[in-house]
Coordinates of C-alpha atoms in Angstrom, one line a residue:
X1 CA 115.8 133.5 103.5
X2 CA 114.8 130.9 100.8
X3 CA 118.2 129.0 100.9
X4 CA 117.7 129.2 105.3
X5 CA 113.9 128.3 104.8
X6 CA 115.0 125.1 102.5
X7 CA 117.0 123.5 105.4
X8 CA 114.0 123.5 107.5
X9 CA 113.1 119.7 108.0
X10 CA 109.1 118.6 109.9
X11 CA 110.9 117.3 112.7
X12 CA 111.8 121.0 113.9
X13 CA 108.4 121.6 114.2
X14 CA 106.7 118.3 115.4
X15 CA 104.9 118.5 118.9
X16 CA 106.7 115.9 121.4
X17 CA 103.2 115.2 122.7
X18 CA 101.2 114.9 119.9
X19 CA 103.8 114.4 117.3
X20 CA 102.3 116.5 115.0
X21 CA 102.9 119.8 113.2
X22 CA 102.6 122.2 116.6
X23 CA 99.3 124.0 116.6
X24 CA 98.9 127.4 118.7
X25 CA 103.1 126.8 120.4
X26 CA 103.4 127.8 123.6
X27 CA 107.1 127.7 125.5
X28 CA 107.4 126.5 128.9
X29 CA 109.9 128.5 131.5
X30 CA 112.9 125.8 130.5
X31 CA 112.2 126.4 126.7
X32 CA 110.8 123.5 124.9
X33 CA 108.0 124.0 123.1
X34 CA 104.6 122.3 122.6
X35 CA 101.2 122.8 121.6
X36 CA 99.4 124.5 123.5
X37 CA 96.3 122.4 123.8
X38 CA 98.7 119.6 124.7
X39 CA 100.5 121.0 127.3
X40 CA 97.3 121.8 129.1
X41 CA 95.9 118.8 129.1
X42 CA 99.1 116.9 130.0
X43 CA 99.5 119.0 133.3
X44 CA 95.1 118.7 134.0
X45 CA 96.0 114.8 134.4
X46 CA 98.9 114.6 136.9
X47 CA 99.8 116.2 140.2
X48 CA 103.2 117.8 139.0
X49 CA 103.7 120.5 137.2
X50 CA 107.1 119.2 135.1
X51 CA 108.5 119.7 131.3
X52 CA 107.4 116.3 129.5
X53 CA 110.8 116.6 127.9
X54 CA 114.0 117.2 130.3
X55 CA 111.2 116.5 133.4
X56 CA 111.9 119.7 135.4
X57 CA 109.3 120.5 137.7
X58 CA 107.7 124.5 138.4
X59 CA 106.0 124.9 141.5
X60 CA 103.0 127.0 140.5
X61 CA 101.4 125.9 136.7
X62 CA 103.6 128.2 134.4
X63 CA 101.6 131.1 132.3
X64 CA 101.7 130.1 128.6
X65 CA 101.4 132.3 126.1
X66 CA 101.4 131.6 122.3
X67 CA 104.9 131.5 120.8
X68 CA 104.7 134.3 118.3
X69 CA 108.0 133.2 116.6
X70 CA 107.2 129.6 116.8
X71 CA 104.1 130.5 115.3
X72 CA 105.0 132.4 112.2
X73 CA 107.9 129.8 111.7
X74 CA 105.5 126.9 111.7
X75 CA 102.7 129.3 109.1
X76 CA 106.1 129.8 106.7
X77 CA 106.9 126.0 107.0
X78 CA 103.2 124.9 106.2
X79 CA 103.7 127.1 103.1
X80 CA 106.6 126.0 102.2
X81 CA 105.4 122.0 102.5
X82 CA 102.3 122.8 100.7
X83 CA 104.9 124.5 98.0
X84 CA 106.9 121.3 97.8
X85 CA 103.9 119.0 97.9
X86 CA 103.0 121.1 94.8
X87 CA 106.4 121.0 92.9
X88 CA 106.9 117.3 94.1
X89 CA 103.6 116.1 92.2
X90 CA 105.3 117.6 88.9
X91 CA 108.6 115.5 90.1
X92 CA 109.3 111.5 89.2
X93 CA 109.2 109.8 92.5
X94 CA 112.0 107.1 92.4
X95 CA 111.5 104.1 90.0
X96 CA 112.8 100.7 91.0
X97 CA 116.6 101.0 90.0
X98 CA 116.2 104.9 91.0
X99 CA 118.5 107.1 93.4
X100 CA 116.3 108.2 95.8
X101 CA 116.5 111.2 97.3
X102 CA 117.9 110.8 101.1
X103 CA 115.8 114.2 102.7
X104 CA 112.4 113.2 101.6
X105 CA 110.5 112.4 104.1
X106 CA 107.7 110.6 102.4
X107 CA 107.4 109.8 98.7
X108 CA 111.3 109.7 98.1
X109 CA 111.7 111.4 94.7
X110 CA 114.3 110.5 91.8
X111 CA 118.1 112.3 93.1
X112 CA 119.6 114.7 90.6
X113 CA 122.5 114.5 92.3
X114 CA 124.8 112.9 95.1
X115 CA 127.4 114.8 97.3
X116 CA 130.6 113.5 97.9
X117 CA 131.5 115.6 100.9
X118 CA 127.9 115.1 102.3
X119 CA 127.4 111.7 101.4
X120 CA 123.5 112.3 100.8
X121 CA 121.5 112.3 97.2
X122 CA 119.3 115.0 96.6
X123 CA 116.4 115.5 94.6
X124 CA 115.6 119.3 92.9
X125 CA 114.5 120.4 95.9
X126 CA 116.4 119.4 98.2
X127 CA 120.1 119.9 96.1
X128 CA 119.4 124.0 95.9
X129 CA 121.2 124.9 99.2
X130 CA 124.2 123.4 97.2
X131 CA 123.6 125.6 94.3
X132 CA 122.8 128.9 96.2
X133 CA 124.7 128.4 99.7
X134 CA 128.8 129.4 99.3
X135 CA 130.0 127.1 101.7
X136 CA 127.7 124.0 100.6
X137 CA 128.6 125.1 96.4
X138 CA 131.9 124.1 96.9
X139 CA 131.3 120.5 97.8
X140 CA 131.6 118.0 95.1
X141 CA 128.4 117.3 92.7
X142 CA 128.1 114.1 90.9
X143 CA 125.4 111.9 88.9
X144 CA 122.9 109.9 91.8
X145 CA 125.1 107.0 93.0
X146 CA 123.8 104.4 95.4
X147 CA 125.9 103.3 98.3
X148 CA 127.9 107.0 99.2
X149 CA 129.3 105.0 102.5
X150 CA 131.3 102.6 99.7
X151 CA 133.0 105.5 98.4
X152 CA 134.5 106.0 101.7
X153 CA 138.0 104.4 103.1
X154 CA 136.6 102.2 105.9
X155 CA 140.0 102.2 107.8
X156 CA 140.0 105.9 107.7
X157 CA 136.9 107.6 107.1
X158 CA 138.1 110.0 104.6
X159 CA 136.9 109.8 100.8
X160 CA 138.2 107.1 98.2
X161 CA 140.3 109.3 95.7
X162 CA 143.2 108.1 94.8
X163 CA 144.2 104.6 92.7
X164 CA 147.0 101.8 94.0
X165 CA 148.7 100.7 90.8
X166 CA 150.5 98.1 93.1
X167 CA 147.4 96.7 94.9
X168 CA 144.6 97.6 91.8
X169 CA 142.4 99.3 94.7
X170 CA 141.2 102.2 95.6
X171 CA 142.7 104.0 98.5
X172 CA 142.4 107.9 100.7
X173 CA 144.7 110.2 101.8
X174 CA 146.0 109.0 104.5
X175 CA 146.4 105.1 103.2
X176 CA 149.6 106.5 100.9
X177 CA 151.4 107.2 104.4
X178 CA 150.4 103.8 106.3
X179 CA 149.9 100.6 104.1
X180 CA 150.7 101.8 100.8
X181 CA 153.3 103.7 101.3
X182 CA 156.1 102.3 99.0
X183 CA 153.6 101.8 96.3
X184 CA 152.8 103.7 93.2
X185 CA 149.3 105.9 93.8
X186 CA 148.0 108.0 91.2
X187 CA 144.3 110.3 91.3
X188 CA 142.0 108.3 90.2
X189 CA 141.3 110.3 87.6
X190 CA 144.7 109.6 85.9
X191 CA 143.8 105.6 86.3
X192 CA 140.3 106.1 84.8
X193 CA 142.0 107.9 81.6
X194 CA 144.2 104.6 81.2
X195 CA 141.0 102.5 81.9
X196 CA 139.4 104.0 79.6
X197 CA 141.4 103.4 76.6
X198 CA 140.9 99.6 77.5
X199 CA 137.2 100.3 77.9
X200 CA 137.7 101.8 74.1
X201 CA 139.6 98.7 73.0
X202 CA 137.0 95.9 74.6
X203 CA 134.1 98.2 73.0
X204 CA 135.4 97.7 70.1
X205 CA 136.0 94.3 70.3
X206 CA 131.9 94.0 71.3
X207 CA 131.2 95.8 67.9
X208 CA 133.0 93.0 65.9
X209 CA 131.5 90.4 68.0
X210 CA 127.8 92.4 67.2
X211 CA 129.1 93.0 64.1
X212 CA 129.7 89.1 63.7
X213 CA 126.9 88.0 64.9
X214 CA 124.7 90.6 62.9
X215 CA 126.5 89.0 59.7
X216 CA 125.3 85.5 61.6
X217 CA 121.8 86.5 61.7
X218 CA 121.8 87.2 57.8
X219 CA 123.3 83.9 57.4
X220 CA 120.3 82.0 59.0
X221 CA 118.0 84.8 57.2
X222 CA 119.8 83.3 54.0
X223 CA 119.1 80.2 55.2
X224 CA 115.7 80.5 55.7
X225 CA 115.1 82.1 52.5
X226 CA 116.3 79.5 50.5
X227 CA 114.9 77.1 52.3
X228 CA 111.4 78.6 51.5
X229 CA 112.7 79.0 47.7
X230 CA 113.0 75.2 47.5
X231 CA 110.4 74.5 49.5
X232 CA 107.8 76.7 47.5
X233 CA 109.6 75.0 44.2
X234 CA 109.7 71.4 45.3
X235 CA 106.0 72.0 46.3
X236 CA 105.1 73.4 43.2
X237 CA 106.7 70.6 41.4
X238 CA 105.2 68.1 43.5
X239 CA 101.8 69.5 43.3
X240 CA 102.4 69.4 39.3
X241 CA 103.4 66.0 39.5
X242 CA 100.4 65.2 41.6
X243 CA 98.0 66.9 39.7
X244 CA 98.8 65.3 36.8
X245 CA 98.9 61.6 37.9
X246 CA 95.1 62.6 39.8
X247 CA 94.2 63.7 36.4
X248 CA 95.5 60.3 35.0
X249 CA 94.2 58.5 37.6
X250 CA 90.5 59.7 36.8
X251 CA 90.9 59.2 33.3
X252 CA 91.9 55.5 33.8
X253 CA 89.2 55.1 36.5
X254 CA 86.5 56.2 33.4
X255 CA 88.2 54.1 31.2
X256 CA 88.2 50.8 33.3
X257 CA 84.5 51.4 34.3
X258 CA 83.4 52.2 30.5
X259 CA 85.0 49.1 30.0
X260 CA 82.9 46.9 32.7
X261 CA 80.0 49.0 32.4
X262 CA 80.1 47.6 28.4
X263 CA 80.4 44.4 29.6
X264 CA 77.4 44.4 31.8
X265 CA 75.6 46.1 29.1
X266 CA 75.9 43.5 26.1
X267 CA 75.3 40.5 29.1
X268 CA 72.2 42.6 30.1
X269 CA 70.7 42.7 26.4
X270 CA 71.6 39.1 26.1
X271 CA 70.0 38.1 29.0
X272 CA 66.8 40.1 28.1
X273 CA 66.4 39.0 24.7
X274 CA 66.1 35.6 26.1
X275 CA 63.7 36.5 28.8
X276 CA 61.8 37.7 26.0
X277 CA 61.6 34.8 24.1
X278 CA 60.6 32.9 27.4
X279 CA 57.7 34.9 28.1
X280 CA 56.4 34.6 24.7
X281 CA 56.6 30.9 25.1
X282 CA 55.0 31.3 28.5
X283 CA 51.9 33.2 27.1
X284 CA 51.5 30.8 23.9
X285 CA 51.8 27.9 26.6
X286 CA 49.1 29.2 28.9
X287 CA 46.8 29.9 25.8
X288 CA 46.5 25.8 25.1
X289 CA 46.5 25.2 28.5
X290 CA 43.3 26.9 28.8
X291 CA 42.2 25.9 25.7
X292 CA 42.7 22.5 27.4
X293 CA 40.8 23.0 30.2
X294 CA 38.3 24.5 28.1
X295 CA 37.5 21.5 26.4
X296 CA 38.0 19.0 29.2
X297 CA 34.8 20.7 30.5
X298 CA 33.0 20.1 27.8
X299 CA 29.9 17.5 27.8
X300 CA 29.9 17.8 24.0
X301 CA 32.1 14.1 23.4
X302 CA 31.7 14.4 19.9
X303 CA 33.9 18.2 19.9
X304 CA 36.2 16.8 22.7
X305 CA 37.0 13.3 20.5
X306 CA 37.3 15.4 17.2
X307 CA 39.8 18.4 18.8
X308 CA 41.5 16.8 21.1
X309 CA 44.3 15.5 18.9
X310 CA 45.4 19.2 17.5
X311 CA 44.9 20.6 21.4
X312 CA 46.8 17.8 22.7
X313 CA 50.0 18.8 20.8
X314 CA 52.3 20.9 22.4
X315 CA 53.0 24.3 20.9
X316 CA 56.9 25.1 19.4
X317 CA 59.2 25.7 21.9
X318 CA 62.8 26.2 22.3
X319 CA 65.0 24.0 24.1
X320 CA 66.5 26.0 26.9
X321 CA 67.9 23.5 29.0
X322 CA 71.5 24.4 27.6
X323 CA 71.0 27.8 27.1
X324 CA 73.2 30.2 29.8
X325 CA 73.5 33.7 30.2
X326 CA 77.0 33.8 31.4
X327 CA 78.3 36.4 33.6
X328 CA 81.7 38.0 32.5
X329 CA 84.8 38.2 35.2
X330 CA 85.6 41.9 35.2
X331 CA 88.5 41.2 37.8
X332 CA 92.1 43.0 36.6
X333 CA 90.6 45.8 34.4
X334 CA 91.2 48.3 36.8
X335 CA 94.5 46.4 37.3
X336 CA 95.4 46.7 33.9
X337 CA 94.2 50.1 33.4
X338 CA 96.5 51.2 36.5
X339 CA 99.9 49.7 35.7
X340 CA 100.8 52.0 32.6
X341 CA 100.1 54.7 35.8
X342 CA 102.2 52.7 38.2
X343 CA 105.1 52.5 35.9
X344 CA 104.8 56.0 35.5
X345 CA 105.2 56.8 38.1
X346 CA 107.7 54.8 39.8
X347 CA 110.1 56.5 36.9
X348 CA 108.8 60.0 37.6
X349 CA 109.7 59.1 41.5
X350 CA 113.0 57.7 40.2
X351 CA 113.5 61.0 38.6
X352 CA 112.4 63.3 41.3
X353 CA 113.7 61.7 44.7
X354 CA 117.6 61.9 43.8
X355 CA 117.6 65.2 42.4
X356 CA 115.6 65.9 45.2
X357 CA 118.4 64.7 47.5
X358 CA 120.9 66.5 45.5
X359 CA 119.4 69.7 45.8
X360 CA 118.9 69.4 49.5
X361 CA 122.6 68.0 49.7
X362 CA 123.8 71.5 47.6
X363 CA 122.7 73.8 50.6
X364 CA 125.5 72.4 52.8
X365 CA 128.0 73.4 50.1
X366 CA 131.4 74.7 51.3
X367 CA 134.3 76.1 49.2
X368 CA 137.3 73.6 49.7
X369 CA 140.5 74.5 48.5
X370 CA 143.5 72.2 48.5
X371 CA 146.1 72.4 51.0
X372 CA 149.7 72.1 49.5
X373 CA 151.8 70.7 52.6
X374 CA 150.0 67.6 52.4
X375 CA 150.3 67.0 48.7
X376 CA 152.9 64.4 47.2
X377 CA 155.9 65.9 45.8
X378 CA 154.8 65.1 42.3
X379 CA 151.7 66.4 42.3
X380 CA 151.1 69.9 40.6
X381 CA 148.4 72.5 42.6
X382 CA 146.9 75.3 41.0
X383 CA 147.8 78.8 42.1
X384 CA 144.0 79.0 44.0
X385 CA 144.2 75.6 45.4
X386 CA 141.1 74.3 43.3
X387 CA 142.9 71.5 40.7
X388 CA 145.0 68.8 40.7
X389 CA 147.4 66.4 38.7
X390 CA 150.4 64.4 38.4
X391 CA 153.8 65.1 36.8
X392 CA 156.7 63.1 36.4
X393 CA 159.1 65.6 38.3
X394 CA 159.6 65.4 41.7
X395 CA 159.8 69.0 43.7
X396 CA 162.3 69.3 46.2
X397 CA 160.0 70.6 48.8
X398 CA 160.0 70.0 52.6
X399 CA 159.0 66.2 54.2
X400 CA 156.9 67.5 56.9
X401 CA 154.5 65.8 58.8
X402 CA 151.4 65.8 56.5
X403 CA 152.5 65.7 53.1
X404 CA 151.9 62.0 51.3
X405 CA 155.5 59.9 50.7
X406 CA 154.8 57.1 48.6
X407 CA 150.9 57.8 47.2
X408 CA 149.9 60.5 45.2
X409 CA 147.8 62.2 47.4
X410 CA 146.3 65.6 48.5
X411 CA 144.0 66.6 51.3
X412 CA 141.5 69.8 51.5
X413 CA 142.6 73.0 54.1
X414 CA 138.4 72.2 55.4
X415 CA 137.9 70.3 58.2
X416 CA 134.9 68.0 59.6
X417 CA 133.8 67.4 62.6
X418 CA 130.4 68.2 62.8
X419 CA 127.5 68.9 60.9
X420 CA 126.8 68.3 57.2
X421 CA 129.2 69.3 54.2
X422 CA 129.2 68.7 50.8
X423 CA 131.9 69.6 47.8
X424 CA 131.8 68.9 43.8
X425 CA 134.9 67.5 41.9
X426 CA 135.2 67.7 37.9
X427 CA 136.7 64.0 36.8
X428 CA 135.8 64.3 33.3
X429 CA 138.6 63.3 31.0
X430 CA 140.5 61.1 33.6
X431 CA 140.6 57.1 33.3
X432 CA 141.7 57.1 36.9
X433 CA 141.3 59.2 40.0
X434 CA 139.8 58.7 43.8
X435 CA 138.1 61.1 45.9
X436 CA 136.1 61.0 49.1
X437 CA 136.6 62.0 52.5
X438 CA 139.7 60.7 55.4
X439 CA 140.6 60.7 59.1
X440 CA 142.7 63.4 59.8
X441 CA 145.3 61.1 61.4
X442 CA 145.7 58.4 58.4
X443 CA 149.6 57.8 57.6
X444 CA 150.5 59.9 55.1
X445 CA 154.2 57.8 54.5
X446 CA 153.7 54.6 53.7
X447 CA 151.2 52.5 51.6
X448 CA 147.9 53.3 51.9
X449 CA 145.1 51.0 52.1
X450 CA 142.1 52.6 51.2
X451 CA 138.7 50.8 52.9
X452 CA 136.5 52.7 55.6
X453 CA 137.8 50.7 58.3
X454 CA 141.0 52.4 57.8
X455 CA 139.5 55.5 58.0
X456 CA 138.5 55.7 54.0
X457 CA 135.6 56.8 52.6
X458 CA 136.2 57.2 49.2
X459 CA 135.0 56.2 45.4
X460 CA 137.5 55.7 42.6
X461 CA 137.9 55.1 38.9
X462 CA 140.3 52.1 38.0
X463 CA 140.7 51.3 34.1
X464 CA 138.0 53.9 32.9
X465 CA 134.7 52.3 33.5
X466 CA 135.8 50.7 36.6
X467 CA 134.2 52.5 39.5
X468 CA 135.2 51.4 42.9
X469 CA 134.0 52.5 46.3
X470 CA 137.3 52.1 48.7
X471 CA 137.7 48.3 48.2
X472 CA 134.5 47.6 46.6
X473 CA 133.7 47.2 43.0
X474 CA 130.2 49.2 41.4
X475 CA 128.7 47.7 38.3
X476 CA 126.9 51.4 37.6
X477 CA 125.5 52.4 34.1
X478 CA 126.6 56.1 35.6
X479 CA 130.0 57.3 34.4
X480 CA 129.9 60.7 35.9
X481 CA 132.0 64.0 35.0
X482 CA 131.2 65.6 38.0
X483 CA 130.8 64.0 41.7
X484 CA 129.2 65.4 44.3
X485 CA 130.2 64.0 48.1
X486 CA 128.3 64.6 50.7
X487 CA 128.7 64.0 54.8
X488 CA 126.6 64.1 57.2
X489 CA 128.7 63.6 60.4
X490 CA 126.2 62.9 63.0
X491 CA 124.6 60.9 60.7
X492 CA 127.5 58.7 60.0
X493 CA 126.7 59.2 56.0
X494 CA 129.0 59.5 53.4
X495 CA 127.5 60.1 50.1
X496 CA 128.8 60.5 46.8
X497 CA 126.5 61.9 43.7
X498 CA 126.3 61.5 39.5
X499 CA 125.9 65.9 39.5
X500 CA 124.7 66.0 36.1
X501 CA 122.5 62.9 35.8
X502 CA 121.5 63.8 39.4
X503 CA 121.5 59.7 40.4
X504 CA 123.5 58.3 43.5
X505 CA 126.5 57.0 43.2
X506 CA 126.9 54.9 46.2
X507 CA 126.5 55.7 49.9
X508 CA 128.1 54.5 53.1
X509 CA 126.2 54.6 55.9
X510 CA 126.4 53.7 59.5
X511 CA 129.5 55.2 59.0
X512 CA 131.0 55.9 63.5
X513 CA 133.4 58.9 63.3
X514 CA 135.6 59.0 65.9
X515 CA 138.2 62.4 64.5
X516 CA 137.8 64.8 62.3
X517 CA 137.7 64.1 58.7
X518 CA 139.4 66.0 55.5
X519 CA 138.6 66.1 52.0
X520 CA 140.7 63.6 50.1
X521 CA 141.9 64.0 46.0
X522 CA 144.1 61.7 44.3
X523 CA 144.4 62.5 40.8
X524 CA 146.4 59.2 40.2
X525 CA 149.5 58.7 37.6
X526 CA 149.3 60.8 34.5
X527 CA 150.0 57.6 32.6
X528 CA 152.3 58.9 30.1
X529 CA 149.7 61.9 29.4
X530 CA 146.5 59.5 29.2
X531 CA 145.1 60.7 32.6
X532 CA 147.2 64.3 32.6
X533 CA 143.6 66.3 33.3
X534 CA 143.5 67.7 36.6
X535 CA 140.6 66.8 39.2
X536 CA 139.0 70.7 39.9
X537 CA 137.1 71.4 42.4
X538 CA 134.3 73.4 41.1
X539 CA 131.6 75.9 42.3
X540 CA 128.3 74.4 43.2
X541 CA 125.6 75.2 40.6
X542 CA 122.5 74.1 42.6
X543 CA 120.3 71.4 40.6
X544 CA 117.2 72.8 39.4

């Protein structure tokens, strides 16, 4: 009874008049059914007696009783709707990106599972008939799929099961005998084994590209990392450096004012020693001047005659008309004060802004190696591709392509097209060598003529302190025993670096790259054993 109640849908038990659950079913002589209520009033409003559903009239109003049946059905569906309403509220209703269930009515509710002989998904609910029902158990049960009507053949209706190795499609029964039958058709079970093993093989091609990209991500993490490390030391330092010359710069400030201040002061006591001295002149002047007056008032002309010579006289004064208190110019102390400062600190900034430059250079280190089918056939490689030198034998090795004829010459495996790059080169020992960077392309047979419009950028030692850079000559104090050279392609800079003493070289700039470029050694004759010491490509030590 449960498995036959399950299958009962509303619309078994809907009212065609009302369209509603029926309420008190009656059944009328032809056997429809229908509220009771509603068939009642239907027939109080017109002049026939007739079914509202296949319109056959009676000709005397029919005597209805309730449906007892009907009734009792429509009590043990209520129940069981009210029984699924309750189980449904503790079921997921279908998400966006869900199976829905096909039999719900209203809230569709997340499928469990999708019949392939049926065609339908069913939620909990509705999938127990196929779980308790023997003829419905058999049918075949799989994970909620969308689309069921895609999974059918639309020529012939029947269900997509079996693989066309010929055509890569999917085909039924029935298409093996018609279109495909000369072709090679296996379940499709048998093809998704096969597939399968591909799926294995491009998963685990995804886990190396992950995998790759994982080991990418720690890269920039590197990056980062040590980007903060020099950026937390070359604030550190710069704060330092700052500090100190604030420091210097107050100490000089006090010193240049203590100096004008001193200035002003031995002016100002100057100055008021002689305004002393003029007001005690002032107030011995006033006194005879009143003494004067004092006595021209008097009617006494004996007194006036007798005194008026000694008042008359004027009393000692100073002569003041060449007397200056002279103010002093305090113009260039602070100027003074400041340039042992200034020259300070241009030569800290000399010191600090190239190994600055260098450092910053270092990060874009890459390990170049030296690649032996380009070097000349007197030239001796090391076994790991990192030095270089010249020997009087020549090896009877292939002529191929890239490897240098006439010039002693050898390019790196590492190529440049973008981005920046930088490599070290040990050249201490040798009176002559060149090294730099080339165009890929360059003629590697004949003479070579070394200048940056031929696609050189490169600086060389010619008769020991002879420094070149490609056809121009450096008059440099620096004679270094390890050179850094650095490119920045989109940049179009070309830089080459004094490691130890951390000074630039030289630099080409504006450089336009039109190819890719390659790192370029030439260790140069060995002179009889004067310049036998290899150029080595060593590992970068950053600058500290």
């Amino acid at each position: 009874m449960s498995a036959a109640s399950s299958l009962l849908s509303e619309d078994q038990f809907l009212c065609s008049i009302c369209l509603d659950v029926f309420t008190d079913p009656v059944t009328t002589p032809c056997g429809h059914n229908f509220c009771k209520n509603c068939i009642t009033q239907h027939w109080s409003n017109r002049a026939h007696r007739e079914c509202p559903n296949c319109k056959k009239r009676f000709k005397r109003r029919p005597v209805l009783q309730v449906n007892t049946f009907i009734s009792e059905m429509v009590s043990r569906f209520k129940e069981l709707a009210q029984q699924r309403a309750s189980s449904s509220s503790e079921q997921q209703a279908a998400k966006p990106g869900e199976v829905p269930c096909d039999v719900c009515t209203g809230t569709k509710l997340k499928a469990l599972k999708s019949c392939l002989v049926c065609l339908v998904s069913y939620c909990e609910t509705h999938l127990e008939p196929h779980l308790t029902v023997s003829g419905l158990k058999r049918h075949q049960l799989i994970d909620p799929v969308e689309n069921l009507e895609g999974r059918m053949c639309m020529k012939h209706d029947k269900l997509l099961e079996l693989f066309c190795k010929d055509d890569q499609t999917c085909v039924c029964m029935l298409c093996t005998i018609s279109d495909h039958k000369q072709h090679e058709v296996v379940p499709l079970k048998v093809e998704c084994e096969g597939r399968k093993a591909e799926l294995e093989e491009a998963e685990a091609e995804l886990q190396q590209m992950i995998q790759k990209r994982q080991l990418k991500i720690e890269v920039f993490k590197h990056s980062v990392k040590v980007s903060r490390e020099n950026a937390d030391r070359e604030i550190a330092e710069g704060v330092q450096v700052l500090t100190s010359l604030r420091d210097d710069i107050k100490r000089m400030q006090s010193e240049a004012i203590k100096v004008i201040q001193s200035k002003h002061t031995l002016i100002e006591k100057q100055a008021e020693g002689f305004i002393k001295e003029l007001e005690q002149e002032i107030t011995e002047l006033k006194k005879k001047s009143a003494e004067l007056e004092q006595l021209s008032l008097s009617e006494d002309h004996l007194h006036l005659l007798q005194n008026l010579p000694s008042l008359k006289a004027a009393p000692p004064t100073k002569d003041w008309s060449e007397v200056r208190v002279r103010a002093p110019s305090y113009e260039g102390i602070f100027r003074a004060a400041s340039a042992p400062l200034v020259e300070m600190l241009i030569i800290d900034l000399k010191k600090l802004l190239p190994k600055t430059e260098l450092r910053t250079a270092q990060q874009f280190a890459v390990d170049v190696t030296l690649d032996p089918d380009t070097a000349h056939p007197e030239l001796i490689l090391s076994g790991d591709g990192k030095q270089v030198h010249h020997a009087d034998v020549r090896k009877n090795i292939p002529d191929n392509p890239e490897r240098f004829s006439i010039i002693l010459c050898v390019v790196g495996k590492q190529v440049i097209s973008t981005g920046r790059f930088y490599f070290e080169v040990q050249v201490k020992g040798k009176t002559q060598w060149v090294i730099g960077v080339t165009n890929e392309s360059i003629n590697r047979k004949g003479r070579l003529s070394i200048d940056a419009q031929n696609g050189y950028w490169t600086l060389g030692l010619r008769n020991e302190n002879e420094y070149w850079a490609a056809t121009r000559r450096l008059y440099s104090k620096s004679q270094p025993e390890k050179v850094g050279v650095f490119v920045d392609y989109e940049e179009g800079l070309v830089l080459f670096y004094d490691v130890d003493a951390a000074n630039l070289i030289h630099s080409f700039t504006d450089c336009c790259f039109t190819e890719r470029l390659l790192p370029f050694f030439c260790p140069s004759s060995n002179q009889h054993g004067k310049n036998s010491t290899p150029l080595i490509i060593c590992p970068v030590n950053r600058t500290t």
